[in-house]
Coordinates of C-alpha atoms and ligand atoms in Angstrom, one line a residue:
Chain A
M1 CA 196.8 415.2 80.4
T2 CA 199.1 412.6 79.0
H3 CA 198.9 409.4 81.0
T4 CA 202.6 408.5 82.6
G5 CA 202.3 404.5 82.3
F6 CA 204.8 402.6 84.5
R7 CA 206.8 400.0 83.2
D8 CA 205.3 396.4 82.4
T9 CA 207.5 394.6 84.6
V10 CA 204.9 394.1 86.9
A11 CA 204.1 390.5 88.5
E12 CA 200.9 391.0 88.6
P13 CA 199.5 394.2 86.8
M14 CA 196.3 396.0 88.1
P15 CA 193.7 395.0 85.8
S16 CA 192.2 398.1 83.4
L17 CA 194.4 400.7 85.2
R18 CA 197.6 400.0 83.3
E19 CA 196.1 402.0 80.4
G20 CA 194.1 404.8 79.9
P21 CA 193.0 408.1 81.3
M22 CA 193.3 408.4 85.2
P23 CA 190.3 407.6 86.8
R24 CA 188.0 410.1 88.4
A25 CA 187.0 410.6 92.1
P26 CA 184.1 408.2 92.9
K27 CA 180.5 410.3 92.7
Q28 CA 179.6 408.8 95.7
L29 CA 181.6 409.6 98.9
G30 CA 181.8 407.0 101.6
E31 CA 181.4 407.5 105.6
V32 CA 183.8 410.0 107.4
V33 CA 187.2 408.2 107.6
L34 CA 189.3 411.3 109.4
R35 CA 187.4 413.8 111.8
V36 CA 189.9 416.3 113.3
R37 CA 188.0 418.8 115.8
G38 CA 189.9 422.0 117.0
L39 CA 193.5 420.4 117.0
K40 CA 196.1 422.5 118.9
K41 CA 199.6 421.8 119.2
N42 CA 202.4 424.0 120.5
F43 CA 206.2 423.8 120.7
G44 CA 207.3 425.9 123.8
D45 CA 206.2 428.9 122.8
A46 CA 205.7 428.3 119.2
V47 CA 202.1 428.1 118.2
V48 CA 201.9 425.5 115.3
L49 CA 198.4 424.2 115.1
D50 CA 195.8 426.5 116.4
G51 CA 192.3 424.9 116.2
I52 CA 192.5 422.6 113.0
D53 CA 188.9 421.6 112.0
F54 CA 188.9 419.1 109.2
E55 CA 187.2 416.1 107.6
M56 CA 187.7 413.2 104.9
R57 CA 185.8 410.9 103.8
A58 CA 186.3 407.4 102.3
G59 CA 187.5 407.6 98.6
E60 CA 188.7 411.0 98.5
V61 CA 192.1 412.5 97.7
V62 CA 192.7 415.4 99.8
G63 CA 195.7 417.8 98.9
V64 CA 197.3 420.0 102.0
I65 CA 199.3 422.7 101.3
G66 CA 200.9 425.8 102.8
P67 CA 204.2 427.5 103.4
G68 CA 207.1 425.3 105.0
G69 CA 207.0 425.0 108.6
V70 CA 203.3 425.7 108.9
G71 CA 202.7 422.3 110.7
K72 CA 201.8 420.0 107.5
S73 CA 204.2 417.1 109.0
V74 CA 203.0 417.6 112.6
F75 CA 199.1 417.4 111.7
V76 CA 199.5 414.4 109.9
K77 CA 202.1 412.8 112.9
I78 CA 199.2 413.5 115.3
C79 CA 196.4 412.0 112.9
C80 CA 198.7 408.8 113.1
G81 CA 199.0 408.7 116.6
L82 CA 202.8 409.6 116.5
M83 CA 202.7 412.9 118.5
E84 CA 199.9 414.0 121.1
P85 CA 198.3 417.2 120.3
D86 CA 197.7 419.7 123.1
E87 CA 193.9 420.1 122.6
G88 CA 191.7 418.6 120.2
H89 CA 189.8 415.4 119.0
V90 CA 191.1 413.3 116.5
E91 CA 188.8 410.3 114.9
V92 CA 190.6 407.7 112.5
L93 CA 188.4 405.2 110.7
G94 CA 185.5 405.8 113.4
T95 CA 187.6 405.3 116.5
D96 CA 188.8 408.2 119.3
L97 CA 192.5 408.1 118.3
L98 CA 193.5 409.9 121.5
A99 CA 191.1 408.0 123.9
S100 CA 192.0 404.4 122.5
D101 CA 194.4 402.2 124.3
Q102 CA 197.8 400.7 123.1
K103 CA 196.1 397.9 121.4
T104 CA 193.3 399.7 119.9
K105 CA 195.5 402.1 118.1
Q106 CA 197.8 399.2 116.8
R107 CA 194.6 397.6 115.1
L108 CA 193.8 401.0 113.8
R109 CA 197.6 401.5 112.3
E110 CA 197.3 398.1 110.4
R111 CA 194.6 400.1 108.5
V112 CA 196.5 403.3 108.2
G113 CA 199.7 404.0 105.9
L114 CA 202.1 406.7 106.3
V115 CA 204.8 407.6 103.8
F116 CA 207.4 409.8 105.6
Q117 CA 208.8 412.9 104.5
N118 CA 212.4 412.0 105.3
Y119 CA 212.0 408.3 103.9
A120 CA 212.3 406.8 107.6
L121 CA 213.8 403.5 105.8
F122 CA 215.0 400.8 108.3
D123 CA 218.5 401.1 107.3
F124 CA 219.8 397.5 108.5
M125 CA 217.5 395.9 105.7
T126 CA 217.6 395.6 101.9
V127 CA 215.0 397.6 100.0
G128 CA 213.1 394.1 99.4
E129 CA 213.2 393.6 103.2
N130 CA 212.0 397.0 103.9
V131 CA 209.1 396.9 101.6
A132 CA 208.2 393.1 102.7
F133 CA 208.6 393.9 106.2
P134 CA 205.0 395.1 107.2
M135 CA 203.6 391.9 105.6
V136 CA 206.2 389.6 107.1
Q137 CA 205.3 391.3 110.6
R138 CA 201.8 390.8 110.1
G139 CA 202.6 387.1 109.3
L140 CA 199.3 386.3 107.1
A141 CA 200.9 385.5 103.8
K142 CA 203.3 382.9 102.6
A143 CA 206.8 383.8 101.8
D144 CA 206.4 383.3 98.2
E145 CA 203.4 385.4 98.1
I146 CA 205.0 388.3 99.8
Q147 CA 208.2 388.2 97.3
V148 CA 205.7 388.6 94.5
K149 CA 203.9 391.4 95.9
V150 CA 206.9 393.2 96.9
Q151 CA 208.4 392.8 93.3
E152 CA 204.9 394.2 92.2
R153 CA 204.9 397.0 94.3
L154 CA 208.3 398.0 93.6
A155 CA 207.5 397.9 90.0
E156 CA 204.7 400.2 90.6
V157 CA 207.0 403.0 91.8
D158 CA 209.4 402.3 88.9
L159 CA 212.1 400.5 90.9
P160 CA 212.0 396.8 89.5
N161 CA 215.7 396.4 90.1
V162 CA 216.8 397.6 93.6
R163 CA 215.6 395.0 96.0
H164 CA 218.9 393.9 96.9
L165 CA 220.5 397.3 97.8
M166 CA 220.5 398.8 100.9
P167 CA 218.8 402.2 101.4
N168 CA 221.9 404.1 101.7
E169 CA 222.7 402.9 98.2
L170 CA 219.5 404.8 96.9
S171 CA 219.3 408.3 95.7
G172 CA 216.8 410.6 97.7
G173 CA 214.2 410.0 95.3
M174 CA 214.2 406.3 94.8
K175 CA 214.1 406.3 98.9
K176 CA 211.1 408.4 98.6
R177 CA 209.4 405.6 96.2
V178 CA 210.7 403.0 98.3
G179 CA 208.7 404.2 101.4
L180 CA 205.6 405.1 99.1
A181 CA 205.7 401.1 98.3
R182 CA 206.4 399.9 102.2
A183 CA 203.4 402.3 103.1
N184 CA 201.1 400.7 100.7
I185 CA 202.1 397.1 100.8
N186 CA 199.1 396.1 103.1
D187 CA 196.7 398.0 101.1
P188 CA 196.0 400.6 103.9
E189 CA 192.4 401.9 103.6
L190 CA 193.9 405.4 104.8
I191 CA 197.2 406.8 103.7
F192 CA 199.0 409.9 104.3
F193 CA 201.7 411.2 102.0
D194 CA 204.1 413.7 103.6
D195 CA 205.6 415.4 100.4
P196 CA 205.8 412.3 98.5
T197 CA 207.5 414.0 95.6
A198 CA 210.1 415.9 97.3
G199 CA 213.3 415.5 95.4
L200 CA 211.9 413.8 92.5
D201 CA 212.2 414.9 89.1
P202 CA 209.2 416.5 87.2
V203 CA 208.5 413.1 84.9
T204 CA 208.7 410.7 88.2
S205 CA 206.5 413.5 90.5
S206 CA 203.7 413.0 88.1
K207 CA 204.0 409.3 87.9
I208 CA 203.8 409.2 91.9
F209 CA 200.5 411.2 91.8
N210 CA 199.3 409.3 89.2
L211 CA 199.8 406.3 91.2
I212 CA 198.4 407.4 94.0
R213 CA 195.3 408.4 92.2
R214 CA 195.3 404.9 90.6
T215 CA 195.8 403.1 93.8
Q216 CA 193.1 405.1 95.0
A217 CA 190.8 404.5 92.9
H218 CA 191.8 400.5 92.6
R219 CA 191.8 399.9 96.1
N220 CA 189.1 402.2 97.1
S221 CA 191.4 403.9 99.8
T222 CA 191.3 407.6 101.1
C223 CA 194.4 409.6 100.5
L224 CA 196.1 412.6 101.9
V225 CA 198.7 414.3 100.0
I226 CA 200.8 417.0 101.3
S227 CA 202.7 418.6 98.5
H228 CA 204.5 421.9 97.4
D229 CA 204.0 420.7 94.0
I230 CA 200.5 421.9 93.2
D231 CA 201.1 421.7 89.4
R232 CA 201.5 417.8 89.5
M233 CA 199.2 417.1 92.2
R234 CA 196.4 418.9 90.2
P235 CA 195.4 415.8 88.8
A236 CA 195.7 413.5 91.7
C237 CA 193.6 415.8 94.3
D238 CA 189.8 415.9 94.6
R239 CA 190.0 419.0 97.0
Y240 CA 192.6 421.2 98.8
I241 CA 193.0 422.4 102.2
L242 CA 195.2 425.4 102.7
L243 CA 197.2 425.6 106.0
L244 CA 198.3 429.3 107.2
N245 CA 199.1 430.5 111.0
G246 CA 198.0 427.4 112.5
L247 CA 194.4 427.6 111.2
V248 CA 193.0 426.0 107.6
H249 CA 192.9 429.2 105.6
F250 CA 191.1 427.8 102.6
R251 CA 189.1 424.5 101.7
G252 CA 187.6 423.6 98.5
T253 CA 188.2 422.3 94.7
E254 CA 190.6 423.7 92.4
A255 CA 187.7 425.7 91.2
D256 CA 186.8 427.1 94.1
A257 CA 190.4 428.5 94.4
M258 CA 190.7 430.1 90.9
H259 CA 187.4 431.7 91.9
S260 CA 188.7 433.2 95.1
Q261 CA 189.6 436.7 95.6
D262 CA 191.8 435.9 98.5
P263 CA 195.7 436.7 97.2
I264 CA 197.0 434.0 99.4
V265 CA 194.9 431.7 97.9
K266 CA 195.2 432.9 94.6
E267 CA 199.0 432.7 94.8
F268 CA 199.7 429.0 96.2
F269 CA 197.1 428.0 93.3
R270 CA 198.9 430.1 90.6
K271 CA 199.4 428.0 87.5
G272 CA 203.2 427.4 86.4
D273 CA 206.2 427.8 88.6
G274 CA 204.5 425.6 91.1
S275 CA 207.9 425.4 93.3
K276 CA 208.8 429.0 93.9
K277 CA 206.1 431.0 96.1
P278 CA 207.1 434.4 97.9
S279 CA 205.2 433.2 100.8
D280 CA 207.4 430.1 101.5
E281 CA 209.8 432.5 103.0
R282 CA 208.1 433.3 106.2
Chain B
M1 CA 222.1 430.2 138.9
N2 CA 220.9 429.9 142.4
P3 CA 222.7 426.9 143.7
L4 CA 219.4 425.7 145.1
A5 CA 217.8 425.7 141.8
T6 CA 220.6 423.8 140.3
I7 CA 220.5 421.1 143.0
G8 CA 216.6 420.8 142.2
A9 CA 216.8 420.7 138.6
G10 CA 219.8 418.0 138.8
F11 CA 217.2 416.0 140.9
L12 CA 214.6 416.6 138.7
D13 CA 216.3 415.5 136.0
A14 CA 217.8 412.2 137.6
S15 CA 214.0 411.4 138.3
E16 CA 212.9 411.6 135.1
T17 CA 215.9 409.7 133.8
L18 CA 214.9 406.9 136.4
G19 CA 211.4 407.1 135.8
G20 CA 212.4 406.5 132.2
I21 CA 214.6 403.5 132.6
V22 CA 211.6 401.9 134.9
M23 CA 209.1 402.6 132.1
V24 CA 211.2 400.7 129.8
L25 CA 211.6 397.9 132.4
V26 CA 207.9 397.5 132.9
R27 CA 207.4 397.4 129.3
I28 CA 209.8 394.8 128.5
L29 CA 208.0 392.8 131.5
R30 CA 204.6 393.2 130.1
A31 CA 205.6 392.1 126.7
M32 CA 207.3 389.0 128.4
V33 CA 204.1 387.4 129.5
P34 CA 203.0 385.8 127.3
P35 CA 206.5 386.1 125.7
R36 CA 206.0 387.7 122.4
F37 CA 209.1 389.2 120.4
D38 CA 210.6 388.9 117.1
R39 CA 212.6 385.6 116.8
D40 CA 214.8 386.8 113.6
E41 CA 215.7 390.1 115.4
T42 CA 216.7 387.9 118.7
W43 CA 218.8 385.7 116.9
L44 CA 220.6 388.6 115.2
N45 CA 221.1 390.3 118.5
L46 CA 222.4 387.2 120.2
Y47 CA 225.0 387.1 117.3
K48 CA 225.9 390.4 117.7
V49 CA 225.8 390.7 121.2
G50 CA 227.7 387.6 122.2
V51 CA 229.8 386.1 118.9
K52 CA 231.4 389.5 118.5
S53 CA 232.3 390.1 122.0
Y54 CA 233.7 387.1 123.2
P55 CA 237.7 387.7 121.8
I56 CA 237.6 391.0 123.7
V57 CA 236.2 389.2 126.7
I58 CA 238.4 386.3 126.5
M59 CA 241.6 388.8 126.2
T60 CA 240.2 390.9 129.4
A61 CA 239.8 387.9 131.2
F62 CA 243.0 386.2 130.8
F63 CA 244.7 389.3 131.4
T64 CA 242.6 389.8 134.7
G65 CA 243.8 386.3 135.9
A66 CA 247.3 386.9 135.1
I67 CA 247.1 390.2 137.1
M68 CA 245.5 388.6 140.1
V69 CA 248.5 386.1 140.6
I70 CA 251.1 388.6 139.7
Q71 CA 249.7 390.8 142.3
S72 CA 249.6 387.9 145.1
G73 CA 252.8 386.3 143.9
V74 CA 255.0 388.6 146.1
Y75 CA 253.4 387.1 149.4
V76 CA 252.8 383.8 147.9
K77 CA 256.9 383.6 147.3
Q78 CA 257.3 385.3 150.7
T79 CA 255.6 382.7 152.6
G80 CA 255.6 379.8 150.2
A81 CA 251.9 379.2 150.7
T82 CA 251.2 378.4 147.0
G83 CA 248.0 376.5 147.8
L84 CA 246.8 380.1 148.4
L85 CA 247.4 381.2 145.3
G86 CA 244.3 379.6 143.4
W87 CA 242.2 380.4 146.2
G88 CA 243.2 384.0 146.0
A89 CA 242.7 384.6 142.0
G90 CA 239.5 382.3 141.9
Y91 CA 237.8 383.9 144.9
A92 CA 238.5 387.6 143.4
V93 CA 237.7 386.6 139.6
L94 CA 234.6 384.6 140.2
A95 CA 232.9 386.6 142.8
E96 CA 233.7 390.0 141.8
I97 CA 236.6 391.0 139.3
G98 CA 235.4 388.9 136.7
P99 CA 231.5 389.8 136.4
V100 CA 232.4 393.4 136.8
L101 CA 235.1 394.0 134.6
I102 CA 233.4 391.9 131.7
G103 CA 230.0 393.9 132.7
L104 CA 231.8 397.2 132.3
M105 CA 233.5 396.2 129.2
F106 CA 230.1 395.0 127.7
S107 CA 228.6 398.1 128.7
G108 CA 231.0 399.9 126.6
R109 CA 231.1 397.9 123.9
V110 CA 227.3 396.4 123.5
G111 CA 225.6 399.1 125.9
A112 CA 227.0 402.1 123.9
N113 CA 226.4 400.5 120.6
N114 CA 222.9 399.9 121.3
T115 CA 222.2 403.2 122.5
A116 CA 223.8 404.6 119.3
E117 CA 222.0 402.3 116.9
L118 CA 218.5 402.9 118.8
G119 CA 219.0 406.6 118.9
T120 CA 220.0 406.7 115.5
M121 CA 216.8 405.1 114.4
K122 CA 214.7 407.5 116.8
V123 CA 216.2 410.6 114.8
T124 CA 215.8 409.2 111.5
E125 CA 212.2 408.5 112.4
Q126 CA 212.6 404.5 111.7
I127 CA 211.0 404.0 115.5
D128 CA 207.8 406.2 114.2
A129 CA 207.9 404.0 111.0
L130 CA 207.8 400.6 113.0
R131 CA 204.8 402.2 114.9
T132 CA 202.9 403.4 111.8
L133 CA 203.2 400.0 110.6
A134 CA 201.8 398.8 113.9
I135 CA 204.9 397.3 115.1
D136 CA 205.5 397.9 119.0
P137 CA 209.2 398.9 119.1
T138 CA 209.2 397.5 122.7
H139 CA 208.5 393.9 120.9
Y140 CA 210.5 394.1 118.1
L141 CA 213.7 396.0 119.2
V142 CA 213.7 396.1 123.1
V143 CA 212.8 392.8 124.2
P144 CA 215.2 391.0 121.8
R145 CA 218.0 393.2 123.1
F146 CA 217.0 392.5 127.0
V147 CA 216.9 388.7 126.5
S148 CA 220.1 388.6 124.5
M149 CA 222.3 390.8 126.6
M150 CA 221.0 389.2 129.7
L151 CA 222.1 385.5 128.3
M152 CA 225.0 386.7 126.6
L153 CA 226.7 388.6 129.6
V154 CA 226.1 385.3 131.6
L155 CA 227.6 383.1 129.1
L156 CA 230.5 385.3 128.3
T157 CA 230.9 385.6 132.4
V158 CA 231.6 381.8 132.3
L159 CA 233.7 382.0 129.4
G160 CA 235.6 384.9 131.3
D161 CA 235.9 382.9 134.5
L162 CA 237.3 380.1 132.5
F163 CA 239.9 382.1 130.7
A164 CA 241.0 384.2 133.7
L165 CA 241.4 381.1 135.6
V166 CA 243.5 379.5 132.7
G167 CA 245.8 383.2 132.7
G168 CA 246.1 382.8 136.4
A169 CA 247.6 379.3 135.8
I170 CA 249.8 380.0 132.9
T171 CA 251.4 383.0 134.9
S172 CA 251.6 381.2 138.0
E173 CA 253.6 378.3 135.9
F174 CA 255.8 380.6 133.9
V175 CA 255.9 384.0 136.1
L176 CA 256.1 382.3 139.3
E177 CA 257.1 379.2 138.9
V178 CA 254.2 377.3 140.8
D179 CA 252.9 374.3 139.2
Y180 CA 249.7 375.1 137.4
R181 CA 248.3 371.9 138.8
V182 CA 248.9 373.6 142.2
F183 CA 247.1 376.8 141.2
F184 CA 244.1 374.5 140.0
Q185 CA 244.2 372.5 143.2
G186 CA 243.8 375.8 145.1
V187 CA 240.9 376.9 143.1
F188 CA 239.0 373.5 143.6
N189 CA 240.1 372.6 147.1
S190 CA 238.5 375.9 148.1
N191 CA 235.0 375.3 147.5
L192 CA 234.3 378.5 145.3
L193 CA 230.9 377.5 144.0
D194 CA 229.1 380.1 145.9
E195 CA 231.1 382.7 144.4
F196 CA 230.8 381.3 141.1
F197 CA 226.9 381.7 141.4
T198 CA 227.4 384.9 142.8
G199 CA 229.0 385.8 140.0
L200 CA 226.4 384.8 137.8
I201 CA 223.5 386.5 139.6
K202 CA 225.8 389.8 139.1
A203 CA 226.2 388.8 135.2
I204 CA 222.2 388.5 134.8
T205 CA 221.5 391.6 136.7
F206 CA 224.3 393.6 135.1
G207 CA 222.9 392.1 131.2
A208 CA 219.5 393.3 132.5
S209 CA 220.5 397.0 133.6
I210 CA 222.7 397.5 130.8
S211 CA 220.0 396.8 128.0
V212 CA 217.5 398.6 129.9
I213 CA 219.3 401.6 130.5
S214 CA 220.9 401.5 127.2
C215 CA 217.4 401.0 125.2
H216 CA 216.2 403.9 127.5
Y217 CA 218.8 406.5 126.3
G218 CA 218.5 405.1 122.7
L219 CA 214.7 405.7 122.6
S220 CA 214.9 409.1 124.3
V221 CA 217.3 410.4 122.2
S222 CA 216.0 414.1 120.5
G223 CA 217.9 416.3 118.6
G224 CA 220.1 414.7 115.6
A225 CA 223.4 413.7 115.6
T226 CA 224.8 415.6 118.4
G227 CA 221.7 414.2 120.7
V228 CA 222.8 410.4 119.9
G229 CA 226.4 411.4 121.0
R230 CA 225.0 413.0 124.2
A231 CA 222.9 410.0 124.9
V232 CA 225.3 407.3 124.3
N233 CA 227.8 409.2 126.6
A234 CA 225.0 409.6 129.5
S235 CA 224.1 406.0 128.8
V236 CA 227.8 404.6 129.3
V237 CA 228.0 406.5 132.6
S238 CA 224.6 405.4 133.7
N239 CA 225.7 401.9 133.0
A240 CA 228.8 402.0 135.0
I241 CA 227.0 403.4 137.8
G242 CA 224.0 400.9 137.5
I243 CA 227.2 397.9 137.5
F244 CA 228.5 399.2 140.8
V245 CA 225.1 399.8 142.6
F246 CA 223.9 396.4 141.7
D247 CA 227.3 395.0 142.5
S248 CA 227.1 396.5 145.9
I249 CA 223.6 395.3 146.5
I250 CA 224.2 391.6 145.4
T251 CA 227.6 391.7 147.2
W252 CA 225.9 392.7 150.2
F253 CA 223.3 390.1 149.9
A254 CA 225.5 387.3 149.5
N255 CA 227.5 388.2 152.5
S256 CA 224.8 389.1 154.6
S257 CA 224.2 386.4 157.5
L258 CA 220.8 385.7 156.0
F259 CA 222.3 383.7 153.5
R260 CA 225.3 381.9 155.1
Ligands
LIG301 N1 209.5 417.8 117.5 C1 209.4 419.1 117.5 N2 209.9 419.8 118.3 C2 209.9 421.3 118.4 N3 209.6 421.7 117.1 C3 208.9 421.0 116.1 C4 208.9 420.2 116.0 N4 208.3 419.5 115.1 C5 207.9 420.4 114.1 N5 208.5 421.7 115.1 C6 208.0 422.9 114.8 O1 206.6 422.7 114.2 C7 206.7 423.5 112.9 C8 205.9 423.0 112.0 O2 206.8 421.8 111.3 P1 206.5 420.9 110.0 O3 207.5 419.9 110.2 O4 205.1 420.4 110.6 O5 206.4 421.9 108.8 P2 205.8 421.5 107.5 O6 204.7 422.2 107.2 O7 205.7 419.9 107.3 O8 207.0 422.0 106.6 P3 207.7 421.6 105.7 O9 206.7 421.8 104.4 O10 208.9 422.2 105.1 O11 207.8 420.0 105.6 C9 208.1 424.0 112.6 O12 208.1 425.5 112.8 C10 208.8 423.2 113.6 O13 209.8 424.2 114.1
LIG302 MG1 206.8 418.7 106.4

């Protein structure tokens, strides 16, 4: 595939990642950073998650796909501690999330990032303040260091000139990228991307997945990426899980999917028109 | 529906709301010792709450003072007891009407605004975003509002007291043709310090209740823009109820023999 580089306005470019082919997954995978067992969640009578088992090791990029409304966002929100499951066990970075107190959760969250499906930018702050916010709040860096890093992260997502705008002055795709920069600013070890390329043009989408992969390789983080854009996420993901009817319907690499006899799996991984799938209309 | 079930459901609803409000208060108090809250956000709120509210408070207070004097004017004219004019207006304004009216204005302006703001943040997942960034919404959003609303309502009440008396004095001078010095003499000679402090205690309490109630409704919004609208509605109503309940309690304490 062709490498789509970002503009060279970066204050401090990531060494050796600026050009060249996309780095592949490390051969040696680390310890388990996310472990989910028997996760169940209902909303009233509607069963959304019906016993999800899932594991992710340090250094992996895992794609999560599935029809709209299957519970992908609910799944990541539970993993981030924003929602309580009805049943099950969630272990994040070696800590039992559901059994931990507020302080432990807080410390855990400093090491975990989430890019929201609906941006969730702070609308009372400028773009620059939004991106700087997690760093400012942590209070470990000096003001000018923060500014440099903000500029760098915004340039990474191809938005070097928007820091003085308010979020409502941005397009949907731009907001998405600001959300990406904000979630990344403290270099979390584990990042959840909830549909990071929804509303983006194909070129920017590819750039974003490229960025996800490069960031992962550069900082050796672990990423979980939800997307409907299977074609463009291909180069970024090591393996996938396909959620269906509250369960993990398929797990494995793209090659596994290609050899699968399951028509649903085949349909989801079909090359070409990745956006329109009949099973989206459930 | 069965009327008993309706009553039961209403009771459960009210208990849930009350429980939620108490929980917000508990979280605030826990966050206050040792005091850990965002300084910038507190300054911003002091500005938003105080500086932007004082014109309406001055206006309300001025007319309240004027109305008190006009109301009592008939009797003062009849009896010639001009000395009582300042006492009557001062007593009513400082202990009761000042804090309550300003509290109600404040809840309509600041409390409703606060519920809408937090509610919008809730439905657009900004509160969740704070949490994922390891920032406790209580520390970052609620405590600064609590502190600034309490402080500002006290200051606004003092300001309001002042302008109510000025309004009373001007009215007595120009409408009743009672010298403004006589009016102020009436105020100061009748030793209204107790009433003044009762009024301030009310203002602190109202500030606390308005902030806690409006934050609770804002943070528990669900269901988009209509949810925010409903929450603002409920917040304004509950705030008014809160003001009258606390007003009664404090007035009762202030006038009970225990403290006399
Ligand atoms: N707060 C909530 N209250 C009630 N139901 C909810 C809530 N959040 C999600 N749901 C339900 O859970 C199901 C899964 O929602 P979710 O947002 O996880 O879907 P998704 O897989 O992320 O879809 P998409 O790909 O469109 O983003 C949906 O049917 C939705 O109606
Ligand atoms: Mg979703």
